[in-house]
Amino acid sequence: MKKLFGTDGIRGEAGRFPLDAETMRTTARSLARHLAKQTGRAPRIVIGRDTRESGEWIEAALTEGAEGAGATCDLAGVITTPGVAFLTHTLPADAGLVISASHNPFQDNGIKIFAPTGRKFDDATERLIEADIYAARDLPHDDHDPPTPAAGRDPRISTVPQQAAYSADLRNRYLDYLAGTVAGDLRFDGLSIVVDCANGAASEFAPALLRRLGAHVHSINDAPDGRNINLDSGSLHIEGLQRAVVERRATLGVAFDGDADRALFVDARGQFVDGDATLWVLAGSMKAKGILEGDCVVATVMSNIGLELALAARRIELVRADVGDKYVLEELLRRDAALGGEQSGHIIFPRTSLAGDGMITALHLLRAMTETGSALHELTEGFIRYPQILVNVPVRDKRPFADVPEVARRAREIEATLNGSGRLLLRYSGTERLARIMIEGKHQDEIKSLADDLAVVIRESIGTG
């Protein structure tokens, strides 16, 4: 059986398996039945979505499947991914379903499932749901398939009638939590903030939150039409935000992705502040206040060595997890640590939320600025990003590199050459037959030469020719 759930739920092209209406009904029906077995009662499920045009019919299919199995569904409508995690934990609900493909283009969609803790659902239940999905595909179609769309219509769009009654109370609960519990006594009077909403789930929430706290907000890419989510906007296209911050002489800019579980920043000079730089600022602020438990920060194998060296100078350990906020969270909980995240802007504060939340990240960063009276570019001083090079090499197979003597030997030689002032990361792609070489170091010419040399060795040993 092919694995459908990855580290971030199920994702694919909307309208095609497994993101078709029939499979979505089966997924929700299966989830409801397994929850009922676990709890001994009819489960309660909260459902939210981003702004993609396919979100409505996927929502309707999930609702039909879950209610058909006896569940009660609370529909929040358009809300951020961490907003659903919050609601699942606080309503409380037995599960939360998010309909989103995060930073992907509008043609894609996906679902993520949250547990009542606010964490993503356990692997064991996801495997049971996968088994039910594949079992159902061996059966004849039932008579609940979506109606055939009108001639000329895209079959992925509006294939299930939408009759949902959305709860404004659910969305207001989340906004009140951010403005009250998370922000506390924070005020942003006098601050000018440009917000790039990526035409996604943050389009109403983020500007409203910051204005409520006193900031002068100029929002861009805040008019979703179902197809413009992430289009030349948001955290994947930071250049528009950089221009807007400089033109408006703003204090800073913040960019979200489609479901607002990540945030990236631009300082008043128009300089990009990624997740590594954000972790540097937050770690310094938390250590100064004595709340950086264990004096450690959890990042991933992709975080720049410049972050590791800068933190070490402050006697803060950088712990590296596998790529994916799921693995960052696991390591945070294992170490009882207080701060972790990724270059991409997924930042997790487990004392506040077990889900990465771009708006919580923005509030914490703004708190560091207001408490110190410092501009963002001043807070990022001390973090020097090292040059990085990435090289992909097609391979015949994915033998462990340690089992390929020539590759293992050259990798050891490169690590000796870097001698603590650089880093080699050698791994295989999870989806393609590619060896991925990443080298960081002080000098671009040197690391390029080292990467090219290692690529030759890999090509000659296990390459495709």
XYZ file of C-alpha atoms in Angstrom:
465
model
C 0.000 0.000 0.000
C 1.363 3.402 -0.977
C 1.763 5.859 1.880
C -0.599 8.806 1.445
C 0.155 10.807 4.591
C 3.521 12.534 4.546
C 5.057 14.680 7.269
C 2.507 17.385 6.441
C -0.660 15.397 5.761
C -2.047 14.440 2.340
C -1.255 16.794 -0.518
C -1.806 16.693 -4.274
C -3.702 18.139 -7.208
C -7.274 18.974 -6.250
C -9.770 16.715 -8.003
C -7.328 13.852 -8.510
C -6.735 10.930 -6.163
C -6.278 11.243 -3.259
C -7.690 14.806 -3.326
C -10.951 13.778 -5.044
C -14.373 14.091 -3.416
C -14.924 10.354 -2.972
C -11.591 9.874 -1.199
C -12.198 12.925 0.990
C -15.527 11.475 2.112
C -13.856 8.171 2.850
C -11.067 9.893 4.773
C -13.445 11.810 7.038
C -15.723 8.797 7.497
C -12.734 6.677 8.504
C -11.426 9.345 10.881
C -14.817 9.674 12.570
C -15.182 5.923 13.013
C -11.707 5.497 14.510
C -12.274 8.440 16.836
C -15.575 6.908 17.971
C -13.779 3.636 18.777
C -11.134 5.510 20.770
C -13.532 7.739 22.728
C -16.637 5.577 22.959
C -18.881 8.420 21.764
C -19.781 10.444 18.696
C -16.735 12.588 17.891
C -16.559 16.337 17.364
C -14.432 17.572 14.448
C -13.547 21.168 13.597
C -12.848 21.934 9.928
C -11.114 24.977 8.421
C -9.636 25.833 5.047
C -7.519 28.339 3.171
C -8.711 30.405 0.193
C -8.283 27.933 -2.681
C -11.319 27.516 -4.899
C -11.254 23.745 -4.352
C -11.518 24.229 -0.596
C -15.301 24.528 -0.587
C -16.103 21.231 -2.271
C -13.406 19.385 -0.315
C -14.892 20.841 2.866
C -18.371 19.647 1.814
C -17.071 16.149 1.050
C -15.245 15.898 4.382
C -18.315 17.125 6.254
C -20.564 14.636 4.484
C -18.218 11.761 5.267
C -17.728 12.677 8.915
C -21.409 13.378 9.642
C -22.369 10.187 7.818
C -20.314 8.321 10.423
C -22.033 10.119 13.293
C -19.618 12.978 13.933
C -20.523 16.580 14.666
C -18.641 19.094 12.490
C -17.847 22.696 13.433
C -17.043 24.685 10.290
C -14.733 27.653 10.759
C -14.558 28.560 7.065
C -11.381 30.370 6.003
C -8.902 30.258 8.873
C -5.190 29.618 9.302
C -3.769 26.150 9.904
C -2.611 27.029 13.443
C -6.055 28.513 14.020
C -7.572 25.068 13.524
C -4.944 23.551 15.835
C -5.912 26.120 18.495
C -9.634 25.434 18.127
C -9.132 21.675 18.230
C -7.348 22.047 21.557
C -9.618 24.630 23.174
C -13.184 23.783 22.075
C -12.249 20.978 22.717
C -12.695 18.817 19.619
C -11.593 15.249 19.015
C -9.802 16.221 15.792
C -9.185 19.182 13.541
C -9.162 19.005 9.753
C -7.306 21.680 7.775
C -7.871 21.951 4.025
C -4.737 23.570 2.618
C -1.674 22.976 0.476
C 0.260 25.664 2.354
C 2.689 27.402 -0.034
C 1.711 25.366 -3.133
C -0.148 26.931 -6.110
C -3.945 27.040 -6.173
C -4.303 23.884 -8.303
C -3.077 21.819 -5.346
C -4.772 21.186 -2.062
C -4.347 18.950 0.920
C -5.563 17.991 4.356
C -3.842 17.953 7.729
C -5.320 16.355 10.819
C -4.747 17.745 14.313
C -5.206 15.940 17.610
C -6.811 17.565 20.690
C -3.324 18.419 21.966
C -2.886 20.743 19.001
C -0.250 18.422 17.501
C -0.580 16.750 14.137
C -2.343 13.406 14.362
C -0.497 10.207 15.242
C 0.966 8.006 12.523
C -0.922 4.914 13.685
C -4.352 6.432 13.031
C -3.169 7.864 9.705
C -2.145 4.352 8.621
C -5.600 3.043 9.555
C -7.218 5.791 7.487
C -4.956 4.954 4.537
C -6.025 1.301 4.751
C -9.682 2.358 4.681
C -9.048 4.593 1.664
C -7.502 1.785 -0.359
C -10.170 -0.691 0.717
C -12.909 1.696 -0.395
C -11.359 2.117 -3.839
C -11.885 -1.575 -4.495
C -15.654 -1.148 -4.016
C -18.195 0.125 -6.576
C -18.854 3.852 -6.425
C -21.815 4.749 -4.235
C -24.545 7.120 -5.296
C -23.024 10.080 -3.450
C -20.517 11.004 -6.136
C -20.422 14.720 -6.972
C -22.708 15.766 -9.805
C -21.233 16.129 -13.266
C -20.142 19.756 -13.702
C -21.764 21.914 -16.353
C -20.199 21.890 -19.794
C -17.090 23.996 -19.971
C -16.542 23.985 -16.201
C -13.309 22.773 -14.650
C -14.264 19.416 -13.054
C -12.174 20.252 -9.985
C -14.323 23.257 -9.117
C -17.598 23.312 -7.155
C -18.355 19.639 -7.765
C -20.129 19.314 -4.416
C -22.962 21.658 -3.429
C -21.825 24.030 -0.688
C -24.399 24.672 2.042
C -22.110 25.316 5.005
C -22.980 27.626 7.890
C -19.693 29.065 9.102
C -19.075 30.122 12.655
C -17.717 33.646 13.087
C -17.384 32.791 16.785
C -14.715 30.200 16.012
C -12.623 32.669 14.065
C -13.090 35.372 16.702
C -11.954 32.971 19.429
C -8.663 32.541 17.651
C -8.189 36.268 17.029
C -9.033 37.040 20.671
C -6.484 34.448 21.791
C -3.735 36.050 19.691
C -4.566 39.607 20.732
C -5.165 38.740 24.381
C -3.343 35.668 25.642
C -0.354 35.783 23.270
C 0.095 39.538 22.890
C -0.812 40.354 26.495
C 0.102 43.976 27.189
C 1.909 44.463 23.868
C 1.134 47.646 21.977
C 2.449 48.643 18.553
C 1.402 52.294 18.537
C 3.659 54.252 16.204
C 4.854 51.182 14.316
C 4.292 51.001 10.568
C 3.988 47.396 9.356
C 3.557 46.085 5.818
C 1.788 42.718 5.753
C 1.915 40.390 2.725
C -0.998 37.993 3.190
C -0.218 35.817 0.118
C -3.930 36.082 -0.788
C -4.357 33.287 1.712
C -5.830 32.507 5.101
C -4.113 35.456 6.829
C -5.807 38.032 4.582
C -8.348 39.060 7.221
C -6.655 37.867 10.400
C -3.179 39.406 10.248
C -4.135 43.014 9.398
C -6.970 42.910 11.952
C -4.685 41.569 14.683
C -1.949 44.165 14.187
C -4.400 47.060 13.888
C -6.111 45.912 17.070
C -2.733 46.235 18.815
C -2.232 49.788 17.581
C -0.011 49.372 14.514
C -0.434 51.317 11.302
C -0.889 48.467 8.810
C -0.536 48.477 5.045
C -1.628 45.077 3.728
C -0.782 43.725 0.283
C -1.943 40.592 -1.519
C -5.018 40.498 0.706
C -7.760 39.978 -1.912
C -8.062 36.203 -2.467
C -10.074 35.086 -5.480
C -9.583 31.325 -5.153
C -6.762 31.190 -7.670
C -4.242 33.820 -6.595
C -3.106 32.209 -3.335
C 0.735 32.392 -3.139
C 0.843 33.815 -6.680
C 3.958 36.036 -6.868
C 3.317 36.896 -3.236
C 3.877 35.895 0.348
C 6.799 34.064 1.877
C 7.937 32.532 -1.434
C 8.192 35.891 -3.227
C 9.629 38.298 -0.709
C 10.750 40.915 -3.250
C 7.342 42.642 -3.402
C 7.336 43.074 0.356
C 10.872 44.449 0.270
C 9.833 47.139 -2.208
C 6.735 48.044 -0.201
C 8.639 48.384 3.079
C 11.228 50.703 1.539
C 8.673 52.768 -0.377
C 6.511 53.285 2.695
C 9.439 53.702 5.085
C 7.854 51.087 7.286
C 9.219 49.726 10.554
C 9.216 46.223 9.121
C 7.364 43.856 6.826
C 5.981 40.378 7.445
C 5.109 37.799 4.784
C 2.908 34.765 5.357
C 2.327 31.716 3.223
C -1.096 30.456 2.127
C -2.119 28.934 5.456
C -0.063 31.314 7.651
C 1.842 28.675 9.590
C 5.080 30.424 8.642
C 6.285 34.020 8.643
C 9.309 35.707 7.096
C 10.363 39.310 7.631
C 11.884 42.368 6.006
C 13.648 45.023 8.092
C 13.298 48.789 7.621
C 16.239 48.788 5.196
C 14.508 46.265 2.948
C 16.798 43.406 3.972
C 15.355 39.882 4.063
C 15.152 38.205 7.497
C 14.615 34.464 7.111
C 13.812 31.792 9.676
C 17.438 31.386 10.760
C 17.804 35.111 11.431
C 14.450 35.102 13.233
C 15.620 32.277 15.493
C 18.779 34.280 16.237
C 16.769 37.327 17.338
C 14.271 35.332 19.382
C 16.924 33.178 21.055
C 18.792 36.297 22.178
C 15.618 37.864 23.540
C 14.523 34.733 25.386
C 17.964 34.062 26.855
C 18.156 37.639 28.154
C 14.848 37.081 29.971
C 15.918 33.663 31.308
C 13.207 31.733 29.458
C 15.332 29.867 26.889
C 15.190 26.540 28.697
C 18.345 24.475 28.331
C 20.043 27.296 26.428
C 19.296 25.481 23.190
C 17.483 26.121 19.922
C 16.122 23.312 17.739
C 16.547 23.855 13.995
C 17.026 21.474 11.056
C 19.908 20.087 9.054
C 19.250 22.861 6.513
C 19.847 25.763 8.910
C 22.928 27.778 8.012
C 26.131 27.097 9.930
C 26.300 30.833 10.535
C 23.381 30.398 12.947
C 25.142 27.585 14.756
C 28.359 29.615 15.178
C 26.531 32.802 16.193
C 24.478 30.967 18.825
C 27.594 29.220 20.123
C 29.152 32.640 20.730
C 26.211 33.306 23.082
C 26.641 29.861 24.663
C 23.452 28.591 23.067
C 23.463 25.103 21.540
C 21.940 24.529 18.113
C 20.286 21.105 17.939
C 19.535 19.862 14.421
C 16.487 17.757 13.524
C 15.391 16.339 10.174
C 13.681 18.720 7.749
C 10.032 19.266 8.679
C 8.327 21.128 11.504
C 7.004 17.774 12.743
C 10.549 16.664 13.541
C 11.455 20.031 15.050
C 8.488 19.707 17.414
C 9.416 16.145 18.370
C 12.917 17.280 19.346
C 11.576 20.320 21.211
C 9.313 18.106 23.308
C 12.005 15.502 23.865
C 14.383 18.145 25.239
C 11.682 20.254 26.914
C 13.107 23.174 24.918
C 11.370 26.491 24.314
C 12.253 27.560 20.758
C 12.705 25.864 17.415
C 12.090 26.315 13.720
C 13.178 26.197 10.113
C 14.767 28.528 7.583
C 11.409 28.634 5.807
C 9.841 30.552 8.692
C 8.099 27.754 10.589
C 8.854 28.808 14.164
C 7.501 26.848 17.135
C 7.071 28.059 20.718
C 5.884 24.881 22.461
C 4.991 26.778 25.659
C 2.466 28.726 23.580
C 1.445 26.412 20.723
C 2.482 23.020 19.386
C 1.834 24.203 15.830
C 3.978 26.640 13.881
C 2.016 29.894 13.753
C 3.167 32.803 11.602
C 1.153 35.362 13.547
C 2.514 34.164 16.896
C 6.010 34.399 15.402
C 5.329 37.989 14.319
C 4.072 38.898 17.790
C 7.175 37.446 19.461
C 9.507 39.233 17.053
C 7.692 42.535 17.570
C 7.878 41.980 21.321
C 11.684 41.643 21.062
C 11.807 44.917 19.119
C 9.526 46.886 21.454
C 11.103 45.602 24.664
C 14.618 46.509 23.534
C 13.681 49.616 21.585
C 15.796 48.253 18.735
C 15.169 48.135 15.000
C 15.073 44.704 13.407
C 18.349 45.234 11.549
C 20.027 45.976 14.884
C 18.698 42.783 16.449
C 20.000 40.644 13.572
C 23.565 41.929 14.009
C 25.963 39.178 15.005
C 24.386 36.613 12.703
C 26.494 36.182 9.576
C 25.106 33.891 6.922
C 27.808 31.709 5.410
C 27.907 31.095 1.648
C 26.128 27.911 0.633
C 26.159 25.771 -2.491
C 23.766 22.999 -3.512
C 24.543 20.363 -6.158
C 22.288 17.483 -7.270
C 23.748 14.339 -8.848
C 21.516 11.710 -10.562
C 22.284 8.228 -9.186
C 21.526 4.626 -10.146
C 20.553 3.623 -6.626
C 20.520 5.019 -3.107
C 23.177 2.977 -1.367
C 24.248 4.395 2.020
C 27.136 6.764 1.350
C 29.159 4.994 4.040
C 28.985 1.849 1.876
C 30.555 3.618 -1.122
C 34.257 3.845 -0.157
C 35.259 6.543 -2.632
C 32.380 8.805 -1.588
C 32.871 8.204 2.129
C 36.588 8.940 1.874
C 36.140 12.183 -0.078
C 33.397 13.331 2.320
C 35.756 12.847 5.278
C 38.455 14.823 3.488
C 36.065 17.706 2.818
C 34.951 17.799 6.464
C 38.594 17.907 7.522
C 39.228 20.787 5.114
C 36.257 22.755 6.477
C 37.554 22.092 10.003
C 34.577 23.445 11.943
C 34.245 26.632 9.912
C 31.962 25.041 7.348
C 29.612 22.113 6.921
C 28.919 19.278 4.497
C 25.454 17.750 4.286
C 25.193 14.755 1.969
C 21.821 13.089 1.572
C 19.474 11.517 -0.958
C 16.290 13.109 -2.255
C 13.185 11.594 -0.704
C 11.315 11.529 -4.032
C 13.933 11.292 -6.787
C 17.103 9.331 -7.548
C 19.331 12.229 -6.655
C 22.263 12.675 -4.320
C 22.099 16.132 -2.784
C 25.328 17.874 -1.831
C 25.170 20.951 0.371
C 28.345 22.679 1.515
C 28.630 25.851 3.585
C 31.825 27.715 4.311
C 33.501 31.088 4.539
C 34.498 31.344 0.885
C 32.191 30.731 -2.088
C 34.982 29.703 -4.465
C 36.310 27.111 -2.041
C 32.978 25.445 -1.315
C 32.089 25.394 -5.015
C 35.329 23.596 -5.788
C 34.726 21.083 -2.983
C 31.132 20.441 -4.074
C 32.092 19.975 -7.734
C 34.846 17.558 -6.732
C 32.491 15.459 -4.582
C 29.908 15.462 -7.380
C 32.497 13.928 -9.723
C 33.262 11.186 -7.201
C 29.559 10.376 -6.753
C 28.952 10.419 -10.510
C 31.829 8.004 -11.123
C 30.816 5.677 -8.278
C 27.009 5.473 -8.384
C 25.941 8.016 -11.004
C 23.748 7.352 -13.992
C 26.560 8.122 -16.397
